[in-house]
mmCIF file of C-alpha atoms in Angstrom:
data_model
loop_
_atom_site.group_PDB
_atom_site.id
_atom_site.type_symbol
_atom_site.label_atom_id
_atom_site.label_comp_id
_atom_site.label_asym_id
_atom_site.label_seq_id
_atom_site.Cartn_x
_atom_site.Cartn_y
_atom_site.Cartn_z
ATOM 1 C CA UNK A 205 11.369 -26.130 -2.003
ATOM 2 C CA UNK A 206 13.915 -27.533 -4.744
ATOM 3 C CA UNK A 207 11.705 -30.722 -4.783
ATOM 4 C CA UNK A 208 8.635 -28.700 -5.099
ATOM 5 C CA UNK A 209 9.987 -26.619 -7.872
ATOM 6 C CA UNK A 210 11.039 -29.789 -9.774
ATOM 7 C CA UNK A 211 7.643 -31.270 -9.447
ATOM 8 C CA UNK A 212 6.213 -28.127 -10.828
ATOM 9 C CA UNK A 213 8.637 -28.126 -13.635
ATOM 10 C CA UNK A 214 8.015 -31.646 -14.511
ATOM 11 C CA UNK A 215 4.321 -30.976 -14.468
ATOM 12 C CA UNK A 216 4.595 -28.195 -16.868
ATOM 13 C CA UNK A 217 6.640 -30.104 -19.301
ATOM 14 C CA UNK A 218 3.767 -32.508 -20.162
ATOM 15 C CA UNK A 219 0.941 -31.454 -22.041
ATOM 16 C CA UNK A 220 -1.603 -33.011 -19.496
ATOM 17 C CA UNK A 221 0.233 -31.530 -16.709
ATOM 18 C CA UNK A 222 0.446 -27.880 -18.166
ATOM 19 C CA UNK A 223 -3.292 -28.012 -19.019
ATOM 20 C CA UNK A 224 -4.106 -28.609 -15.403
ATOM 21 C CA UNK A 225 -2.101 -25.785 -14.376
ATOM 22 C CA UNK A 226 -3.546 -23.394 -16.924
ATOM 23 C CA UNK A 227 -7.138 -24.413 -15.985
ATOM 24 C CA UNK A 228 -6.563 -23.907 -12.402
ATOM 25 C CA UNK A 229 -5.192 -20.259 -12.846
ATOM 26 C CA UNK A 230 -7.814 -19.755 -15.374
ATOM 27 C CA UNK A 231 -10.723 -20.498 -12.943
ATOM 28 C CA UNK A 232 -8.799 -19.012 -10.039
ATOM 29 C CA UNK A 233 -8.457 -15.845 -11.754
ATOM 30 C CA UNK A 234 -12.162 -15.678 -12.549
ATOM 31 C CA UNK A 235 -13.018 -16.425 -9.168
ATOM 32 C CA UNK A 236 -11.011 -13.672 -7.386
ATOM 33 C CA UNK A 237 -11.927 -11.222 -10.551
ATOM 34 C CA UNK A 238 -15.455 -11.986 -10.191
ATOM 35 C CA UNK A 239 -15.553 -11.473 -6.514
ATOM 36 C CA UNK A 240 -13.244 -8.157 -6.646
ATOM 37 C CA UNK A 241 -15.546 -6.721 -9.701
ATOM 38 C CA UNK A 242 -18.824 -7.602 -7.807
ATOM 39 C CA UNK A 243 -18.003 -6.374 -4.151
ATOM 40 C CA UNK A 244 -15.885 -3.080 -4.858
ATOM 41 C CA UNK A 245 -16.408 -0.676 -2.123
ATOM 42 C CA UNK A 246 -17.186 2.906 -2.901
ATOM 43 C CA UNK A 247 -13.964 4.906 -3.368
ATOM 44 C CA UNK A 248 -11.945 1.757 -4.312
ATOM 45 C CA UNK A 249 -11.888 1.810 -8.238
ATOM 46 C CA UNK A 250 -8.558 0.192 -8.222
ATOM 47 C CA UNK A 251 -10.170 -3.235 -7.055
ATOM 48 C CA UNK A 252 -12.804 -3.167 -9.665
ATOM 49 C CA UNK A 253 -9.876 -2.598 -12.429
ATOM 50 C CA UNK A 254 -7.867 -5.437 -10.872
ATOM 51 C CA UNK A 255 -11.022 -7.712 -11.104
ATOM 52 C CA UNK A 256 -11.730 -6.906 -14.618
ATOM 53 C CA UNK A 257 -8.126 -7.438 -15.596
ATOM 54 C CA UNK A 258 -8.263 -10.924 -13.744
ATOM 55 C CA UNK A 259 -11.355 -11.640 -15.794
ATOM 56 C CA UNK A 260 -9.645 -10.774 -18.921
ATOM 57 C CA UNK A 261 -6.594 -12.956 -18.146
ATOM 58 C CA UNK A 262 -9.146 -15.867 -17.317
ATOM 59 C CA UNK A 263 -10.557 -15.454 -20.468
ATOM 60 C CA UNK A 264 -7.091 -15.689 -22.486
ATOM 61 C CA UNK A 265 -6.145 -18.622 -20.707
ATOM 62 C CA UNK A 266 -9.427 -20.055 -21.939
ATOM 63 C CA UNK A 267 -8.827 -19.183 -25.487
ATOM 64 C CA UNK A 268 -5.346 -20.865 -24.906
ATOM 65 C CA UNK A 269 -6.615 -23.974 -23.888
ATOM 66 C CA UNK A 270 -9.246 -23.896 -26.756
ATOM 67 C CA UNK A 271 -6.331 -23.508 -29.095
ATOM 68 C CA UNK A 272 -4.242 -26.481 -27.571
ATOM 69 C CA UNK A 273 -7.193 -28.771 -27.905
ATOM 70 C CA UNK A 274 -6.986 -28.516 -31.514
ATOM 71 C CA UNK A 275 -4.552 -31.327 -31.481
ATOM 72 C CA UNK A 276 -6.369 -33.561 -28.996
ATOM 73 C CA UNK A 277 -8.459 -35.379 -31.781
ATOM 74 C CA UNK A 278 -5.993 -38.194 -32.606
ATOM 75 C CA UNK A 279 -5.241 -39.098 -28.957
ATOM 76 C CA UNK A 280 -8.992 -39.264 -28.373
ATOM 77 C CA UNK A 281 -9.562 -41.307 -31.427
ATOM 78 C CA UNK A 282 -6.635 -43.578 -30.474
ATOM 79 C CA UNK A 283 -8.413 -44.243 -26.923
ATOM 80 C CA UNK A 284 -11.661 -44.745 -28.336
ATOM 81 C CA UNK A 285 -10.412 -47.380 -30.911
ATOM 82 C CA UNK A 286 -8.474 -49.163 -28.011
ATOM 83 C CA UNK A 287 -11.587 -49.276 -25.975
ATOM 84 C CA UNK A 288 -13.979 -50.180 -28.851
ATOM 85 C CA UNK A 289 -17.151 -51.750 -27.378
ATOM 86 C CA UNK A 290 -15.569 -52.520 -24.197
ATOM 87 C CA UNK A 291 -14.068 -55.742 -22.858
ATOM 88 C CA UNK A 292 -15.895 -58.921 -23.308
ATOM 89 C CA UNK A 293 -17.604 -60.435 -20.466
ATOM 90 C CA UNK A 294 -18.131 -57.033 -18.743
ATOM 91 C CA UNK A 295 -21.541 -55.432 -17.610
ATOM 92 C CA UNK A 296 -23.234 -54.502 -20.789
ATOM 93 C CA UNK A 297 -24.900 -51.490 -19.271
ATOM 94 C CA UNK A 298 -21.516 -49.992 -18.039
ATOM 95 C CA UNK A 299 -20.006 -50.736 -21.403
ATOM 96 C CA UNK A 300 -22.507 -48.771 -23.410
ATOM 97 C CA UNK A 301 -22.255 -45.946 -20.961
ATOM 98 C CA UNK A 302 -18.631 -45.913 -21.439
ATOM 99 C CA UNK A 303 -18.854 -46.124 -25.387
ATOM 100 C CA UNK A 304 -21.548 -43.133 -25.467
ATOM 101 C CA UNK A 305 -19.000 -41.327 -23.130
ATOM 102 C CA UNK A 306 -16.344 -41.915 -25.876
ATOM 103 C CA UNK A 307 -18.652 -40.831 -28.586
ATOM 104 C CA UNK A 308 -19.574 -37.634 -26.825
ATOM 105 C CA UNK A 309 -15.940 -36.783 -26.155
ATOM 106 C CA UNK A 310 -14.954 -37.598 -29.558
ATOM 107 C CA UNK A 311 -17.614 -35.400 -31.243
ATOM 108 C CA UNK A 312 -16.691 -32.367 -28.842
ATOM 109 C CA UNK A 313 -13.387 -31.716 -30.380
ATOM 110 C CA UNK A 314 -14.371 -30.872 -34.107
ATOM 111 C CA UNK A 315 -17.391 -28.967 -32.948
ATOM 112 C CA UNK A 316 -15.333 -26.891 -30.626
ATOM 113 C CA UNK A 317 -12.550 -26.728 -33.482
ATOM 114 C CA UNK A 318 -15.207 -25.351 -36.035
ATOM 115 C CA UNK A 319 -16.574 -22.442 -33.455
ATOM 116 C CA UNK A 320 -13.008 -21.537 -32.790
ATOM 117 C CA UNK A 321 -12.280 -21.374 -36.646
ATOM 118 C CA UNK A 322 -15.704 -19.401 -37.168
ATOM 119 C CA UNK A 323 -14.798 -16.787 -34.352
ATOM 120 C CA UNK A 324 -11.187 -16.413 -35.803
ATOM 121 C CA UNK A 325 -12.826 -15.750 -39.329
ATOM 122 C CA UNK A 326 -11.226 -18.792 -40.888
ATOM 123 C CA UNK A 327 -14.373 -20.251 -42.133
ATOM 124 C CA UNK A 328 -17.910 -18.774 -43.070
ATOM 125 C CA UNK A 329 -19.973 -19.942 -40.396
ATOM 126 C CA UNK A 330 -21.777 -18.869 -37.068
ATOM 127 C CA UNK A 331 -19.791 -19.873 -34.092
ATOM 128 C CA UNK A 332 -22.834 -19.705 -31.654
ATOM 129 C CA UNK A 333 -24.432 -22.803 -32.599
ATOM 130 C CA UNK A 334 -21.315 -24.809 -32.760
ATOM 131 C CA UNK A 335 -20.240 -23.623 -29.232
ATOM 132 C CA UNK A 336 -23.502 -24.372 -28.015
ATOM 133 C CA UNK A 337 -23.186 -28.063 -29.539
ATOM 134 C CA UNK A 338 -19.730 -28.486 -28.082
ATOM 135 C CA UNK A 339 -20.969 -27.494 -24.572
ATOM 136 C CA UNK A 340 -23.988 -29.910 -24.974
ATOM 137 C CA UNK A 341 -21.544 -32.652 -25.781
ATOM 138 C CA UNK A 342 -19.278 -31.690 -22.924
ATOM 139 C CA UNK A 343 -22.379 -31.651 -20.434
ATOM 140 C CA UNK A 344 -23.378 -35.087 -21.996
ATOM 141 C CA UNK A 345 -19.741 -36.522 -21.328
ATOM 142 C CA UNK A 346 -20.209 -35.277 -17.766
ATOM 143 C CA UNK A 347 -23.384 -36.760 -17.226
ATOM 144 C CA UNK A 348 -22.262 -40.184 -18.690
ATOM 145 C CA UNK A 349 -19.046 -40.176 -16.560
ATOM 146 C CA UNK A 350 -20.905 -39.399 -13.570
ATOM 147 C CA UNK A 351 -23.609 -42.013 -14.137
ATOM 148 C CA UNK A 352 -20.802 -44.814 -14.796
ATOM 149 C CA UNK A 353 -19.002 -43.863 -11.721
ATOM 150 C CA UNK A 354 -22.365 -43.763 -9.579
ATOM 151 C CA UNK A 355 -22.938 -47.519 -10.838
ATOM 152 C CA UNK A 356 -19.498 -48.597 -10.098
ATOM 153 C CA UNK A 357 -19.893 -47.255 -6.462
ATOM 154 C CA UNK A 358 -23.146 -48.936 -5.947
ATOM 155 C CA UNK A 359 -21.700 -52.252 -6.933
ATOM 156 C CA UNK A 360 -18.460 -51.612 -4.800
ATOM 157 C CA UNK A 361 -20.467 -50.714 -1.776
ATOM 158 C CA UNK A 362 -21.516 -54.367 -1.378
ATOM 159 C CA UNK A 363 -17.729 -55.374 -1.437
ATOM 160 C CA UNK A 364 -15.131 -55.384 1.237
ATOM 161 C CA UNK A 365 -13.573 -52.271 2.876
ATOM 162 C CA UNK A 366 -10.361 -52.742 1.067
ATOM 163 C CA UNK A 367 -11.977 -50.934 -1.781
ATOM 164 C CA UNK A 368 -12.545 -47.787 0.203
ATOM 165 C CA UNK A 369 -9.612 -45.660 -1.131
ATOM 166 C CA UNK A 370 -10.514 -46.429 -4.767
ATOM 167 C CA UNK A 371 -14.234 -45.407 -4.003
ATOM 168 C CA UNK A 372 -12.990 -42.330 -2.282
ATOM 169 C CA UNK A 373 -11.368 -41.468 -5.451
ATOM 170 C CA UNK A 374 -14.327 -42.048 -7.643
ATOM 171 C CA UNK A 375 -16.448 -39.869 -5.257
ATOM 172 C CA UNK A 376 -13.810 -37.063 -5.867
ATOM 173 C CA UNK A 377 -14.380 -37.524 -9.812
ATOM 174 C CA UNK A 378 -17.942 -37.193 -9.450
ATOM 175 C CA UNK A 379 -17.717 -34.077 -7.315
ATOM 176 C CA UNK A 380 -15.485 -32.646 -10.113
ATOM 177 C CA UNK A 381 -17.667 -33.617 -12.940
ATOM 178 C CA UNK A 382 -20.888 -32.185 -11.100
ATOM 179 C CA UNK A 383 -18.866 -28.871 -10.532
ATOM 180 C CA UNK A 384 -18.070 -29.130 -14.338
ATOM 181 C CA UNK A 385 -21.715 -29.783 -15.327
ATOM 182 C CA UNK A 386 -22.709 -26.756 -13.313
ATOM 183 C CA UNK A 387 -20.802 -24.496 -15.444
ATOM 184 C CA UNK A 388 -21.766 -26.427 -18.801
ATOM 185 C CA UNK A 389 -25.494 -25.778 -17.912
ATOM 186 C CA UNK A 390 -24.500 -22.125 -17.035
ATOM 187 C CA UNK A 391 -23.178 -21.800 -20.610
ATOM 188 C CA UNK A 392 -26.336 -23.227 -22.262
ATOM 189 C CA UNK A 393 -28.916 -20.946 -23.823
ATOM 190 C CA UNK A 394 -31.142 -19.005 -21.338
ATOM 191 C CA UNK A 395 -34.284 -20.513 -19.986
ATOM 192 C CA UNK A 396 -32.307 -24.006 -19.626
ATOM 193 C CA UNK A 397 -32.121 -24.649 -15.892
ATOM 194 C CA UNK A 398 -29.719 -22.028 -14.418
ATOM 195 C CA UNK A 399 -28.286 -21.237 -17.829
ATOM 196 C CA UNK A 400 -26.634 -17.798 -17.659
ATOM 197 C CA UNK A 401 -27.586 -17.067 -14.128
ATOM 198 C CA UNK A 402 -24.099 -17.501 -12.634
ATOM 199 C CA UNK A 403 -22.062 -14.661 -11.689
ATOM 200 C CA UNK A 404 -18.318 -14.939 -12.637
ATOM 201 C CA UNK A 405 -17.041 -15.574 -9.280
ATOM 202 C CA UNK A 406 -19.336 -18.645 -9.109
ATOM 203 C CA UNK A 407 -18.190 -20.107 -12.470
ATOM 204 C CA UNK A 408 -14.678 -19.373 -11.222
ATOM 205 C CA UNK A 409 -15.370 -21.058 -7.778
ATOM 206 C CA UNK A 410 -16.898 -24.211 -9.493
ATOM 207 C CA UNK A 411 -14.258 -24.329 -12.093
ATOM 208 C CA UNK A 412 -11.533 -24.029 -9.412
ATOM 209 C CA UNK A 413 -12.977 -26.785 -7.297
ATOM 210 C CA UNK A 414 -12.836 -29.020 -10.479
ATOM 211 C CA UNK A 415 -9.355 -27.945 -11.507
ATOM 212 C CA UNK A 416 -8.015 -28.485 -7.814
ATOM 213 C CA UNK A 417 -9.328 -31.874 -7.486
ATOM 214 C CA UNK A 418 -8.106 -32.985 -10.822
ATOM 215 C CA UNK A 419 -4.724 -31.483 -10.205
ATOM 216 C CA UNK A 420 -4.374 -32.482 -6.619
ATOM 217 C CA UNK A 421 -6.248 -35.802 -5.917
ATOM 218 C CA UNK A 422 -3.904 -37.236 -3.444
ATOM 219 C CA UNK A 423 -4.309 -34.014 -1.195
ATOM 220 C CA UNK A 424 -8.148 -34.413 -1.189
ATOM 221 C CA UNK A 425 -7.846 -38.333 -0.608
ATOM 222 C CA UNK A 426 -5.847 -37.403 2.514
ATOM 223 C CA UNK A 427 -8.181 -34.923 3.596
ATOM 224 C CA UNK A 428 -11.274 -37.589 3.134
ATOM 225 C CA UNK A 429 -9.275 -39.947 5.013
ATOM 226 C CA UNK A 430 -8.600 -37.658 7.813
ATOM 227 C CA UNK A 431 -12.411 -36.795 8.033
ATOM 228 C CA UNK A 432 -13.276 -40.451 8.073
ATOM 229 C CA UNK A 433 -11.078 -41.274 10.843
ATOM 230 C CA UNK A 434 -12.365 -38.209 12.777
ATOM 231 C CA UNK A 435 -15.814 -39.253 12.060
ATOM 232 C CA UNK A 436 -15.262 -42.857 13.348
ATOM 233 C CA UNK A 437 -13.424 -41.397 16.375
ATOM 234 C CA UNK A 438 -16.337 -39.194 17.319
ATOM 235 C CA UNK A 439 -18.767 -42.072 16.903
ATOM 236 C CA UNK A 440 -16.694 -44.116 19.255
ATOM 237 C CA UNK A 441 -16.635 -41.187 21.547
ATOM 238 C CA UNK A 442 -20.479 -40.602 21.228
ATOM 239 C CA UNK A 443 -21.135 -44.447 21.880
#
């Protein structure tokens, strides 16, 4: 118990750790709030009220993360500059995918800042177009990151089994990115794929899956290893 408490405190004391916790609680609240708001039995208005309050709480946490990201530009710029055009001698296709990914991430922040400032009436601008642009850049970053991991996985499948653990981690990252991408598409203008068609609980579910994978990758890796061992044992038994 003491170790768990110390681990949580250490996580909350770092910016990235705190953001992961806020993100997980944000999407978890949206998941539960969406379920309670959608499936309230007759004569149970209290469940609906609780669901609405959880959705409001989730919205406030999302706003909190938006404000905290006001200070992420420089760290992203430092990373982009350190990466540059990628290490010499590496695969050209992968390098350019990574560079485009960095560009999308770098442009995302100022677009989101402008949208936030417009909503806060700090600047005379319409926030809708800036939220749309920031969401599109986020989605592009997720697509490019997923594409890069898929290319890496294909290459590593040809190599020896000692890379299995690293491949499992990359598969989890792909799953997390796809969950985030599904929400990014949901927040695009109506008419684009499934934009605007997700209920609150499904947005919360996708976000919760991505957040839990990001926050506890070791746990999911152990689950994948256990399933792999179980599958191998089952195949031997069936043979």
